[in-house]
Short mmCIF file of C-alpha atoms in Angstrom, two decimals:
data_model
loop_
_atom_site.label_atom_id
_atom_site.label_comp_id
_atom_site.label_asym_id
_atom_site.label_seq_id
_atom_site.Cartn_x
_atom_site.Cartn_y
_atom_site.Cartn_z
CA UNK A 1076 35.92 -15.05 -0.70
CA UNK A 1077 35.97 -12.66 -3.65
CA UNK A 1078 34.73 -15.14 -5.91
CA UNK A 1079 31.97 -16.53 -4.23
CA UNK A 1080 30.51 -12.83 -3.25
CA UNK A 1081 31.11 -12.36 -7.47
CA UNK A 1082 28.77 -15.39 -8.16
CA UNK A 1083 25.97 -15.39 -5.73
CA UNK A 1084 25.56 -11.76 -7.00
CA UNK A 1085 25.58 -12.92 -10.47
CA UNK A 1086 23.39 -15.16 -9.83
CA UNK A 1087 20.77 -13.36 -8.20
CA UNK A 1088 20.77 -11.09 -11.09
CA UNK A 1089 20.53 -14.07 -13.22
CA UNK A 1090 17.35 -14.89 -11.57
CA UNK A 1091 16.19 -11.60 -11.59
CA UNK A 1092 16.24 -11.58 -15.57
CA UNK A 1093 15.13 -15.02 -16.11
CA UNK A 1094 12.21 -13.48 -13.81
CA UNK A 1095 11.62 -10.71 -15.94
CA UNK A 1096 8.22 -11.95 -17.92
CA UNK A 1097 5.32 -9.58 -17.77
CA UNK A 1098 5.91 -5.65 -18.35
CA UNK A 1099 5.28 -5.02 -14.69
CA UNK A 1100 7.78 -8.04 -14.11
CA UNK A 1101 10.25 -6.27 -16.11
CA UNK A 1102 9.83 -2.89 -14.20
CA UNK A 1103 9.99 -4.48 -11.17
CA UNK A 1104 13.31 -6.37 -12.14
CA UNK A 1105 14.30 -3.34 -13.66
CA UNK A 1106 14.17 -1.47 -10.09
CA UNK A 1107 15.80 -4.58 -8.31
CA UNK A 1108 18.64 -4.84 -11.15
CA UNK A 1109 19.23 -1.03 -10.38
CA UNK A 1110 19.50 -1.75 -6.85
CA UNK A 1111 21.91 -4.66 -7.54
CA UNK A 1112 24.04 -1.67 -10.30
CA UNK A 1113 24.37 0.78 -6.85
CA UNK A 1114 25.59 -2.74 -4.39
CA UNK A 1115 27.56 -3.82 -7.01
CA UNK A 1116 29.57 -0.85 -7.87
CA UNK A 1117 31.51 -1.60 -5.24
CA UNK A 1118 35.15 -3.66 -6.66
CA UNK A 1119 34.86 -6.26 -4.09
CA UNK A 1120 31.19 -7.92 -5.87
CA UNK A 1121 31.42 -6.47 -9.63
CA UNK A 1122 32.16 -9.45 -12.16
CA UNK A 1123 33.67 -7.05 -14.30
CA UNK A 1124 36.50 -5.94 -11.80
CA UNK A 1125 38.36 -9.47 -12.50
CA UNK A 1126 38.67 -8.43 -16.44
CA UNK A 1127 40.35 -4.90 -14.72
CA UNK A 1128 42.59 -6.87 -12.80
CA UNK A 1129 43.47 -8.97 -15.42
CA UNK A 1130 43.95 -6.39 -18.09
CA UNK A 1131 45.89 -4.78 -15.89
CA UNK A 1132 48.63 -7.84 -15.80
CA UNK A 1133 48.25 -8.02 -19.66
CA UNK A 1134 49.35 -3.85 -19.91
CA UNK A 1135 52.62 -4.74 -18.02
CA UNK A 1136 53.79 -8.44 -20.04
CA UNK A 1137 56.09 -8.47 -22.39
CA UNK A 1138 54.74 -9.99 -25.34
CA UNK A 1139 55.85 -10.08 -28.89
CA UNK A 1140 58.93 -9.91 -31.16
CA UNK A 1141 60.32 -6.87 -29.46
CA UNK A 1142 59.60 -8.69 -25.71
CA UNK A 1143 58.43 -5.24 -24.61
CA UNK A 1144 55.10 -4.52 -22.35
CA UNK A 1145 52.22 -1.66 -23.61
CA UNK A 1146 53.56 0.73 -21.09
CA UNK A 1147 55.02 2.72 -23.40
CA UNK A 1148 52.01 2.85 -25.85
CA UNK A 1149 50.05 6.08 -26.12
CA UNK A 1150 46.55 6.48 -25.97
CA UNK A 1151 46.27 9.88 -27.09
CA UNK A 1152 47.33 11.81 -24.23
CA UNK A 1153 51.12 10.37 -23.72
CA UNK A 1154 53.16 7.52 -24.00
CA UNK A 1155 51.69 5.02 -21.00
CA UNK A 1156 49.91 7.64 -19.83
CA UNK A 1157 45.68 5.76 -18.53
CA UNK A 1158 44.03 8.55 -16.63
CA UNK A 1159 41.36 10.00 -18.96
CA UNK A 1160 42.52 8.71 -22.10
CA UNK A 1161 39.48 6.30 -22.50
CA UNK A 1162 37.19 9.47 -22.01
CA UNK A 1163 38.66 11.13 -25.13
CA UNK A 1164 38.64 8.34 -27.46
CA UNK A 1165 37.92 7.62 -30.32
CA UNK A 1166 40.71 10.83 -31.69
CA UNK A 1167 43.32 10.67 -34.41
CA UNK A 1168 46.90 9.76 -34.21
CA UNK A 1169 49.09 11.27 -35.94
CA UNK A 1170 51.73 8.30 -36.10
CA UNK A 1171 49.05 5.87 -37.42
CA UNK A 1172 47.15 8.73 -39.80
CA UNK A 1173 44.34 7.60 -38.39
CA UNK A 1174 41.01 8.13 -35.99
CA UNK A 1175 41.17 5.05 -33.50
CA UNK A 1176 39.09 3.33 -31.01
CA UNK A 1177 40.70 2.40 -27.63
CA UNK A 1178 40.60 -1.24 -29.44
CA UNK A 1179 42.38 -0.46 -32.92
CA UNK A 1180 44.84 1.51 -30.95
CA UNK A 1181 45.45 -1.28 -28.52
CA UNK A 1182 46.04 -3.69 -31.97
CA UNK A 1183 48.14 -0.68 -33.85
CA UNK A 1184 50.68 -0.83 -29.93
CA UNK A 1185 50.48 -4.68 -30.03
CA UNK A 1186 51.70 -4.42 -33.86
CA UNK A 1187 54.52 -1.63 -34.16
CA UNK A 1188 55.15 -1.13 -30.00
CA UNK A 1189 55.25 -5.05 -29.44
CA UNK A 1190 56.04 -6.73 -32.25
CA UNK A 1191 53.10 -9.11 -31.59
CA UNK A 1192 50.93 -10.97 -34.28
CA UNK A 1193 47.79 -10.22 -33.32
CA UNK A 1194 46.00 -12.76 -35.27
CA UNK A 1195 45.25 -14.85 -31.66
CA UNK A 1196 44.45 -11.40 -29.83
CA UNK A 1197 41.68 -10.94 -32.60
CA UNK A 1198 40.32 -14.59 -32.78
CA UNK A 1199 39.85 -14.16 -29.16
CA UNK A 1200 38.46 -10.79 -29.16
CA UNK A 1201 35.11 -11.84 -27.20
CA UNK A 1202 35.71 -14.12 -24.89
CA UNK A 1203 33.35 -17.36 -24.15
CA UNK A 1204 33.46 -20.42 -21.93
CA UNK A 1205 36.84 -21.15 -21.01
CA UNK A 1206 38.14 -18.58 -23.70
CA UNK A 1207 39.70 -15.32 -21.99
CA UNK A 1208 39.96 -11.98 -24.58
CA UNK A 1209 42.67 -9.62 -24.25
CA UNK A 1210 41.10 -7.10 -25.44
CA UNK A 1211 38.47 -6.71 -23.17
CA UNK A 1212 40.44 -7.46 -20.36
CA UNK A 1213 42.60 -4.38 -21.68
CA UNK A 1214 39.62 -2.32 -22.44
CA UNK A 1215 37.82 -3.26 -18.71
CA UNK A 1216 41.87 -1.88 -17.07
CA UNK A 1217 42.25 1.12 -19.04
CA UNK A 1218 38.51 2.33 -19.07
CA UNK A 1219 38.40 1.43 -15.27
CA UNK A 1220 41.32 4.66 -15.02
CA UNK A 1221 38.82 7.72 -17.00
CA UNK A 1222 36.01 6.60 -13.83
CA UNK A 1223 34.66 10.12 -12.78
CA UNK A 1224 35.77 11.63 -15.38
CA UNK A 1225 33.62 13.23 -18.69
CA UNK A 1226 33.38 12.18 -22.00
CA UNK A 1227 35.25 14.50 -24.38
CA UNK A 1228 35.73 13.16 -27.30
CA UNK A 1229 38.10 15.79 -29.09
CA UNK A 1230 36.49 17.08 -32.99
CA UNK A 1231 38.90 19.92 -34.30
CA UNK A 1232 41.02 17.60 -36.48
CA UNK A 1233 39.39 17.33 -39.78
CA UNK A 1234 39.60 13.67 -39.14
CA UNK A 1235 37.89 13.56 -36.06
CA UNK A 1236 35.13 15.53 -37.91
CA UNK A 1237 35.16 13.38 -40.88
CA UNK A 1238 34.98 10.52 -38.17
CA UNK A 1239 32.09 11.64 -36.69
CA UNK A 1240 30.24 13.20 -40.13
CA UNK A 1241 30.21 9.07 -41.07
CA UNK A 1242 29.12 7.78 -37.92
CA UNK A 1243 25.70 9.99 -38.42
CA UNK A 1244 25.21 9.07 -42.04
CA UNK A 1245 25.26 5.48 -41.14
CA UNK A 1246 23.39 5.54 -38.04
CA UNK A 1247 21.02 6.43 -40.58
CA UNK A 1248 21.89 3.91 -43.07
CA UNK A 1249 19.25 1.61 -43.76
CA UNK A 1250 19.78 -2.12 -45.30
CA UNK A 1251 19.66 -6.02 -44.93
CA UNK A 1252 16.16 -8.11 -45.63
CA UNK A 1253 14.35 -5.94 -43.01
CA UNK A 1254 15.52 -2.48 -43.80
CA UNK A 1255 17.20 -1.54 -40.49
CA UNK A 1256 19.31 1.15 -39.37
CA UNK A 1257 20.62 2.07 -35.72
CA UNK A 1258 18.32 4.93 -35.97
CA UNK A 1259 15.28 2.53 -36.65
CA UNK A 1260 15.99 1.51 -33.08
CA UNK A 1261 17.74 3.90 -31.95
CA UNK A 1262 15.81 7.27 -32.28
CA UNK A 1263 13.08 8.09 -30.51
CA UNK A 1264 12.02 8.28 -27.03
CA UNK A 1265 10.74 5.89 -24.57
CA UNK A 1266 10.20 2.84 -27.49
CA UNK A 1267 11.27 -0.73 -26.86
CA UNK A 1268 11.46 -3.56 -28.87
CA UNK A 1269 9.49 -6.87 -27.60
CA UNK A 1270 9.95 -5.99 -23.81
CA UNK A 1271 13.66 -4.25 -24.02
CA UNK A 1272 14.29 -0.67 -23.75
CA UNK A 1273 15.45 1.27 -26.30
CA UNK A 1274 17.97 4.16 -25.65
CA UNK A 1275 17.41 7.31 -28.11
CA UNK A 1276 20.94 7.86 -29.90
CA UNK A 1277 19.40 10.70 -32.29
CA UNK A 1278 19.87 13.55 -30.38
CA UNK A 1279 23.07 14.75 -27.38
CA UNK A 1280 21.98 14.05 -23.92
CA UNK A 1281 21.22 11.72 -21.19
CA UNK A 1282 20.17 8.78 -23.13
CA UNK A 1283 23.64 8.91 -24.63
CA UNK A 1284 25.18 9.98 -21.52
CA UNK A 1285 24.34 7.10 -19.62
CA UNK A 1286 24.41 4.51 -21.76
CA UNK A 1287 27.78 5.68 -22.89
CA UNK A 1288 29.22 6.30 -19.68
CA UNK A 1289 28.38 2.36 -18.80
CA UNK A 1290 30.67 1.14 -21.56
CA UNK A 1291 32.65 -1.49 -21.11
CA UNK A 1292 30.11 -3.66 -18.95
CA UNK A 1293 29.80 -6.82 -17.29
CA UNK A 1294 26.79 -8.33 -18.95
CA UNK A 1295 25.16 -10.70 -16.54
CA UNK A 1296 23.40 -12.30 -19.11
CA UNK A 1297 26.59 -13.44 -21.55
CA UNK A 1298 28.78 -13.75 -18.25
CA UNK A 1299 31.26 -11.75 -19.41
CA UNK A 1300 32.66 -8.31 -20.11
CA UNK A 1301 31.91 -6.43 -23.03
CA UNK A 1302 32.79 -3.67 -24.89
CA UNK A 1303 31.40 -1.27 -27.44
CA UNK A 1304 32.82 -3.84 -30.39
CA UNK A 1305 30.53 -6.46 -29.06
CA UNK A 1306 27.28 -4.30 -28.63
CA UNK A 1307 27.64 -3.38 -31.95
CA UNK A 1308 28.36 -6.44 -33.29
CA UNK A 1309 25.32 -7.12 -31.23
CA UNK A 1310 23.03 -4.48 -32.74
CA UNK A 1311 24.37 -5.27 -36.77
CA UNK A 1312 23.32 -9.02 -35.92
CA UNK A 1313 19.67 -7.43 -35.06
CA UNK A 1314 20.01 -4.77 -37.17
CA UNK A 1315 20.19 -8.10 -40.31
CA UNK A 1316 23.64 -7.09 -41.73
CA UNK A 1317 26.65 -8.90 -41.92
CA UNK A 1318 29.29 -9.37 -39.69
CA UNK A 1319 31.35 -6.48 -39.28
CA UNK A 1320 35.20 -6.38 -39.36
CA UNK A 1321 36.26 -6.15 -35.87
CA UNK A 1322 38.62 -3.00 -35.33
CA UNK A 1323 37.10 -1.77 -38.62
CA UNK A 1324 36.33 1.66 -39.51
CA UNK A 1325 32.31 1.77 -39.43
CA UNK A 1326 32.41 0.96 -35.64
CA UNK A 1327 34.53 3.22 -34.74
CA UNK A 1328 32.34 6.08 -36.64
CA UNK A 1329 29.48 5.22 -34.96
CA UNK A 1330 31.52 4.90 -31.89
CA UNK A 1331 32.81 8.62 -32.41
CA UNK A 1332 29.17 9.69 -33.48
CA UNK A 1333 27.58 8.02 -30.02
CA UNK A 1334 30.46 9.42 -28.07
CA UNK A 1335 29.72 13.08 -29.53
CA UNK A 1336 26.33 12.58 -28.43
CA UNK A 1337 27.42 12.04 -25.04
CA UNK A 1338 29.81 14.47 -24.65
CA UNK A 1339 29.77 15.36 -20.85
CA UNK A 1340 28.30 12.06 -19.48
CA UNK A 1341 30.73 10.37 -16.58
CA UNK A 1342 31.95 7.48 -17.04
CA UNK A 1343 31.47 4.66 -14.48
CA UNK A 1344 33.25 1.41 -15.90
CA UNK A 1345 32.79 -1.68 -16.16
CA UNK A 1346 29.35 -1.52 -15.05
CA UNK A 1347 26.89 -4.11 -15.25
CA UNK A 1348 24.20 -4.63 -17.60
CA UNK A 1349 21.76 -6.84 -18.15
CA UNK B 495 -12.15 30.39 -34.37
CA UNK B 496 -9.15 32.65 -33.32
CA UNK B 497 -7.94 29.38 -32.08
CA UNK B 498 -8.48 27.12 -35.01
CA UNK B 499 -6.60 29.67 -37.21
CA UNK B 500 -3.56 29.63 -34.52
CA UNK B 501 -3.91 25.75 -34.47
CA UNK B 502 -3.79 25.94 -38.65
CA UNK B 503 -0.72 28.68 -38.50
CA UNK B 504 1.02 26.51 -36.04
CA UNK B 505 0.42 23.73 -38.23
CA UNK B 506 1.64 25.22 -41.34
CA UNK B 507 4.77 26.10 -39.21
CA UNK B 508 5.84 23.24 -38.05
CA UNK B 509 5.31 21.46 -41.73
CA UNK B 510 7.47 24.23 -43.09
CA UNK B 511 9.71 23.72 -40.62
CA UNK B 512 10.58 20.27 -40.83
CA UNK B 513 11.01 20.56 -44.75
CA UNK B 514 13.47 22.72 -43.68
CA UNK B 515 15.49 20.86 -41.40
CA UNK B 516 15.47 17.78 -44.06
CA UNK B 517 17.10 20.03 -46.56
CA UNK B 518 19.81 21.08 -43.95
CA UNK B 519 20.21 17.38 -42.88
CA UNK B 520 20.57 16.20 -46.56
CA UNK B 521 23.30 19.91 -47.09
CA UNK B 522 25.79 18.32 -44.49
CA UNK B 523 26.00 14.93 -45.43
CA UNK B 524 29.48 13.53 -46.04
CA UNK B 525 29.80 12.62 -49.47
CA UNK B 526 28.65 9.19 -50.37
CA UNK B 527 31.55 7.68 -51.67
CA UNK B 528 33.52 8.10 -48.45
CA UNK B 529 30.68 6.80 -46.80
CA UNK B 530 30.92 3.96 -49.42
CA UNK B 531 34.68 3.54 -48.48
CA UNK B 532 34.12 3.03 -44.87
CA UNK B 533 31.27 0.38 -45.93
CA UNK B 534 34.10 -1.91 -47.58
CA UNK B 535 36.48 -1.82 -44.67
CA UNK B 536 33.54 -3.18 -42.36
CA UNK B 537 31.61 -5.16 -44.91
CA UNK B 538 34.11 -5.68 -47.52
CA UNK B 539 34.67 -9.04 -46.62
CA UNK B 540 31.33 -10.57 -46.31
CA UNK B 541 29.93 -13.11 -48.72
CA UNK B 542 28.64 -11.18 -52.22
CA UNK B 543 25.03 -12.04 -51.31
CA UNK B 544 25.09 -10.23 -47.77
CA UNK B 545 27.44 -6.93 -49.50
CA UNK B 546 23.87 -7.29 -52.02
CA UNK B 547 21.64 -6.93 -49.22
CA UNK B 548 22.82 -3.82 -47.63
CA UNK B 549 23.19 -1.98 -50.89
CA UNK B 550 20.36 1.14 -50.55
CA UNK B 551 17.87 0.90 -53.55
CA UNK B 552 16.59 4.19 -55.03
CA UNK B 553 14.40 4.31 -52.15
CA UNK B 554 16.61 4.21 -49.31
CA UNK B 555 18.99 6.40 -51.05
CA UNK B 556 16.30 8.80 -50.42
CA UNK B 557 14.77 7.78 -46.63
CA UNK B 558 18.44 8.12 -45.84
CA UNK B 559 19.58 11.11 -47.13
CA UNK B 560 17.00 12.96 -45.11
CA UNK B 561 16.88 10.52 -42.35
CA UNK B 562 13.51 9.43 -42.64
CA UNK B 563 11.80 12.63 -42.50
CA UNK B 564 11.53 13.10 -46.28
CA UNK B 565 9.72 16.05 -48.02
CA UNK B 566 6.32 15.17 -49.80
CA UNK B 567 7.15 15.95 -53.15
CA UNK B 568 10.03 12.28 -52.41
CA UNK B 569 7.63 11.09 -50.63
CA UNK B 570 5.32 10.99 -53.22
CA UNK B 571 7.65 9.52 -55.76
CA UNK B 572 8.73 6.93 -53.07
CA UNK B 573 4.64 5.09 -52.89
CA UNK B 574 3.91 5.53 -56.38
CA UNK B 575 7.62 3.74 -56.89
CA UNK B 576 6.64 1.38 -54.16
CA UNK B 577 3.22 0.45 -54.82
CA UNK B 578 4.14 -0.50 -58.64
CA UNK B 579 6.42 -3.31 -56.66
CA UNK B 580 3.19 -4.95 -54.80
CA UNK B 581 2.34 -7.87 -56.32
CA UNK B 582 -1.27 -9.17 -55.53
CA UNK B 583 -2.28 -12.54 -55.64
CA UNK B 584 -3.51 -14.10 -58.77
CA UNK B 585 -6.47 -16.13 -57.26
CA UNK B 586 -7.53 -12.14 -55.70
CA UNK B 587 -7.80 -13.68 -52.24
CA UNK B 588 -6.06 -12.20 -49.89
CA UNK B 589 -7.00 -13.88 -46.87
CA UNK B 590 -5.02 -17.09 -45.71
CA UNK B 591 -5.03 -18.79 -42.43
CA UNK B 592 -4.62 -17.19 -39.18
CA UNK B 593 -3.29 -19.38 -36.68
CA UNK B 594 -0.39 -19.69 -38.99
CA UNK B 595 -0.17 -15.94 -39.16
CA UNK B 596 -0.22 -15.76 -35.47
CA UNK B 597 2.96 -17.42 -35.82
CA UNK B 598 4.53 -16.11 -38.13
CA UNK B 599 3.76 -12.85 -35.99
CA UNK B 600 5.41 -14.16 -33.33
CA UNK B 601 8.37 -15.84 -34.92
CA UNK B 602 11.42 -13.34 -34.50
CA UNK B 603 13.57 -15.35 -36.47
CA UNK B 604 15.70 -15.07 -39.80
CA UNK B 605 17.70 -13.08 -41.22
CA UNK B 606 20.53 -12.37 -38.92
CA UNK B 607 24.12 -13.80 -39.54
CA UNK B 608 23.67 -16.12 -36.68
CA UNK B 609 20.85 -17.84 -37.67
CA UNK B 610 21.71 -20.99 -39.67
CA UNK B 611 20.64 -20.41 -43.39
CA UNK B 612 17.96 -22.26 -43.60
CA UNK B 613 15.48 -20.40 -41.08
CA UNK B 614 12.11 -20.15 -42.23
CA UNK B 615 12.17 -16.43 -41.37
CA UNK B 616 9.20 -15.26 -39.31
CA UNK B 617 7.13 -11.76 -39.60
CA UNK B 618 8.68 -10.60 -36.06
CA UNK B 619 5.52 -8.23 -35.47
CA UNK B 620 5.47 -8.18 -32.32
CA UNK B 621 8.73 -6.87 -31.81
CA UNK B 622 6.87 -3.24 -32.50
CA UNK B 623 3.36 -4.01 -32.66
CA UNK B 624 1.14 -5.09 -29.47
CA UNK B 625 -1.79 -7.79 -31.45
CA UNK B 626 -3.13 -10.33 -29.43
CA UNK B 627 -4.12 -8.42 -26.11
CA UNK B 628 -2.81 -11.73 -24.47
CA UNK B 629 0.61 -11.44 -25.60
CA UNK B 630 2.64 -9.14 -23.41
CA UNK B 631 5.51 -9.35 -24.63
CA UNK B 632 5.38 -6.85 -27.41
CA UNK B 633 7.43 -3.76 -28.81
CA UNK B 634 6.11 0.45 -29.45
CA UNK B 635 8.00 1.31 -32.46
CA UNK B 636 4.77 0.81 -34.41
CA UNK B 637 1.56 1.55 -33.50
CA UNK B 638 -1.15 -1.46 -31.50
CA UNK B 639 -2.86 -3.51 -33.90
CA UNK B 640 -5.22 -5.33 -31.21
CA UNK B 641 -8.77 -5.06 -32.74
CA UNK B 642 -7.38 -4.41 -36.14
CA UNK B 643 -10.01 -6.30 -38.38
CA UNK B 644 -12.49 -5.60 -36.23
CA UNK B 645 -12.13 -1.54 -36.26
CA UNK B 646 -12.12 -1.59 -39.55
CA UNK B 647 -15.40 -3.81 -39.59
CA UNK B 648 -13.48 -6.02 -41.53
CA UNK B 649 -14.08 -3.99 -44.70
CA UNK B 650 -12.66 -5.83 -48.29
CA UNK B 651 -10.68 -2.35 -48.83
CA UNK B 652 -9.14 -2.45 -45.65
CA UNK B 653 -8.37 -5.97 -45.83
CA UNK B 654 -6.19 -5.14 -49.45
CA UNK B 655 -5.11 -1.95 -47.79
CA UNK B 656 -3.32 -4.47 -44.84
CA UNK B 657 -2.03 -6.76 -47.50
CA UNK B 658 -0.22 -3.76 -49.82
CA UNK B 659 0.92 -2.96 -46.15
CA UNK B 660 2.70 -6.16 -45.05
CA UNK B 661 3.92 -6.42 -49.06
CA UNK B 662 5.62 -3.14 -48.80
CA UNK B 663 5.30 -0.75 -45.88
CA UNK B 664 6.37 1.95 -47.92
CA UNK B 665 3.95 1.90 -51.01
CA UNK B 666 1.59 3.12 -48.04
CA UNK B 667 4.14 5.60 -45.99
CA UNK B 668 6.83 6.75 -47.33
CA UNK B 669 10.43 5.51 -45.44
CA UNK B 670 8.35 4.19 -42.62
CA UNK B 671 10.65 1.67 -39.94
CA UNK B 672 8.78 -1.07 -41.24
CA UNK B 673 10.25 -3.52 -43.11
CA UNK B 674 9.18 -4.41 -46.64
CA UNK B 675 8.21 -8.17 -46.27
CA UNK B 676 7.28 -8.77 -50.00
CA UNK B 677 9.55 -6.75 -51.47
CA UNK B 678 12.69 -8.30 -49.56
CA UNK B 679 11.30 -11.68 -50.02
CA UNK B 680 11.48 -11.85 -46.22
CA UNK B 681 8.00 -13.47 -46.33
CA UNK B 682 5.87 -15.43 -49.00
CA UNK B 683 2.44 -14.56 -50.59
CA UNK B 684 0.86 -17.13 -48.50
CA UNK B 685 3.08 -15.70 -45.56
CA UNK B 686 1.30 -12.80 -46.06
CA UNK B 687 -2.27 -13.92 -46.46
CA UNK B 688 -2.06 -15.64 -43.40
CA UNK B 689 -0.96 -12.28 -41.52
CA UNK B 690 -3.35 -10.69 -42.80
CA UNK B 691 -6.10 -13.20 -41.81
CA UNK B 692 -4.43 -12.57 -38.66
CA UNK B 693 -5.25 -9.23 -38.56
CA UNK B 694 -8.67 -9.83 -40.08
CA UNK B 695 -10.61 -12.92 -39.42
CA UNK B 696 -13.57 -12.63 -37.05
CA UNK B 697 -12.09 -15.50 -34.88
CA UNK B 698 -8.83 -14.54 -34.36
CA UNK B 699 -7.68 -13.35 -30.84
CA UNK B 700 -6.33 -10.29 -32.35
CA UNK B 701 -10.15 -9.10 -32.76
CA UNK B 702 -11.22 -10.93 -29.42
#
């Protein structure tokens, strides 16, 4: 029963896009897609909720050398502890040295907490046709536990600051053959790009807010959950530069940097994107 | 005339002002080689030709240090720098064909590291510029080009002006989000002459 409300919403959302030709098509789908958002926050008809159940089977398996489970694996505020940690991430660990994502820290437990290689976790770290991830099945469970709660990224340790400090300079940071930065996209108000909206990064407040506070989603048009390691993968494939590491240190600066700029949105995740 | 004086004081202000704020934003930058050091444990990996591609030349060094909004005296040294990099056709014609540049307008393509390397990259205009009023499917992070030859009453000048443009964005405005087609080798010199019929022959739709 589940499943079948899942799909025929997906599908009429599906439509909707596919729909979405003309400007006035696309603010009219726009409006209907929003409409769908509010109907489909509900567990029982969001895609996304079947990555949170899975992830949530994943946190408790013992996996690895040690045959252990995650549930000992802190996420900043205490060993197992999920409520609000995803709202204060990225932030530095002091066992690692290091500022983390919610997605290096998941690889850093999987590593020294699990004994697991995590050479299959990262091959499958986007999922595809008949291909689950880990990860964001992970990400979709533990994000799923901050809902309601406000981004709060925490900036005192000279880390975090450092963290941050890089994320601006390369939102800034033009290169590839067309000379692109986040910010050439990214950082000014009410622009889009062909037909596609383009939120303004460039300064704190709702722009940031929201868009943060919908990470991870369920895009409708990839059929799958995502997280903020695929959008930007997504955005440095538009952006013309190369592949980026996944887990690497550049995403998770601009992660910090978008997350400062959104300090105080709520988070409501997974939502669902186009 | 009260008014026009505020208007001029304002003015003055507000230029003053954002000189300002570029100096501050170029004071609290982190220094560049940890920015570098981040940059390998992304990029470090990628084939040498792609690492090549997102090293900043002397001009982006600049655009980015202040974030775009440079002060006039780098701004300055960024078209002169620019415009020596334009390189005009030897036959002097700058006009090519422009139902090919409508396509290459159009063409999106290129460039990214999941196209296969052999894309024929296109121009990808109207991802920020509206052209052809029939086309509705167009961007706003540049300015509407519909009209373009004609406004200009198709004017020789103009018509080198738009080429220099499409060669290199920034030998006209300095760190402008426009990509440097020439430059970058992103599009030929017949690439380009076709564009800029595009924007400039009597019978395209862009001036319909």
């Amino acid at each position: 029963m589940r499943k079948t409300v899942i799909r025929s919403a997906a599908a009429a959302i599906l439509v909707l896009c596919a729909g979405s030709f003309g400007i006035h098509a696309q603010d009219a789908s726009e409006k209907e897609i929003e409409r769908y958002r509010e109907m489909i926050s509900d567990p029982m008809s969001n895609p996304g909720y079947l990555a949170v159940d899975r992830g949530e089977a994943l946190w408790g398996e013992a996996r690895g050398t040690k045959n252990v489970s995650l549930e000992t694996c802190n996420l900043g505020l205490g060993a197992g502890k999920l409520e609000g940690a995803f709202a204060q991430l990225p932030r530095y660990f002091a066992d690692a040295d290091k500022v983390m994502d919610l997605e290096q820290r998941l690889l850093w437990c999987m590593q020294n907490i699990q004994g697991l290689d995590t050479k299959d976790v990262i091959a499958r770290r986007f999922s595809g046709p008949g291909r689950a991830s880990d990860m964001e099945d992970l990400v979709a469970y533990i994000a799923n536990k901050s809902n309601g709660m406000k981004i709060d990224i925490p900036l005192s340790h000279p880390k975090e600051q450092e963290m941050a400090a890089v994320g601006e300079a390369l939102f800034y940071r033009r290169g590839g053959v067309n000379d692109f930065s986040c910010a050439t996209c990214h950082a000014d108000e009410g622009k889009r790009i062909r037909l596609q909206g383009l939120p303004n990064f460039s300064k704190p407040g709702k722009p940031a807010q929201e868009t943060m506070g919908g990470w991870p989603t369920y895009r409708v048009s990839q059929g799958a959950l995502r997280t903020m390691q695929h959008r930007l993968w997504d955005c440095f494939r538009q952006q013309r530069w190369p592949v980026p590491e996944y887990g690497s240190d550049v995403l998770t600066a601009l992660t910090s940097f978008l997350q400062k700029q959104a300090v105080a949105g709520e988070l409501n995740v997974p939502s669902i994107k186009r | 005339m009260k008014r026009v004086l505020t208007l001029a004081a304002l003015v003055l202000a507000a230029g003053s002002f954002t000189s300002a704020a570029s100096a501050q934003i170029a004071a609290k930058a982190p220094d560049p080689a940890l920015v570098d050091a981040y940059m390998k444990s992304t990029f470090g990996k990628a084939p040498a030709e792609w690492q090549a591609r997102i090293e900043p030349d002397e001009t982006l060094k600049t655009c980015n240090a202040y974030h775009n909004e440079v002060p006039s005296a780098e701004a300055d040294k960024i078209t002169a720098r620019e415009l020596a990099r334009v390189v005009y056709p030897g036959d002097g014609k700058f006009l090519g064909n422009w139902k090919e540049g409508a396509k290459i307008a159009n063409n999106g393509r290129g460039g990214q590291f999941s196209d296969p390397p052999d894309t024929v990259a296109g121009g990808n205009c109207y991802a920020c510029h509206q052209m052809e009023q029939k086309e509705v499917s167009y961007g706003t992070l540049g300015p509407s080009l519909t009209n373009y030859g004609k406004d200009r009453k198709y004017d020789p000048q103009e018509i080198k002006n738009a080429f220099t443009k499409v060669y290199d964005s920034q030998a006209v405005f300095a760190c402008s989000n426009m990509p440097r087609f020439g430059v970058n080798k992103v599009l030929s010199e017949q690439q380009i002459k076709d564009i800029v019929a595009f924007l400039f022959d009597p019978e395209s739709p862009i001036n319909k």
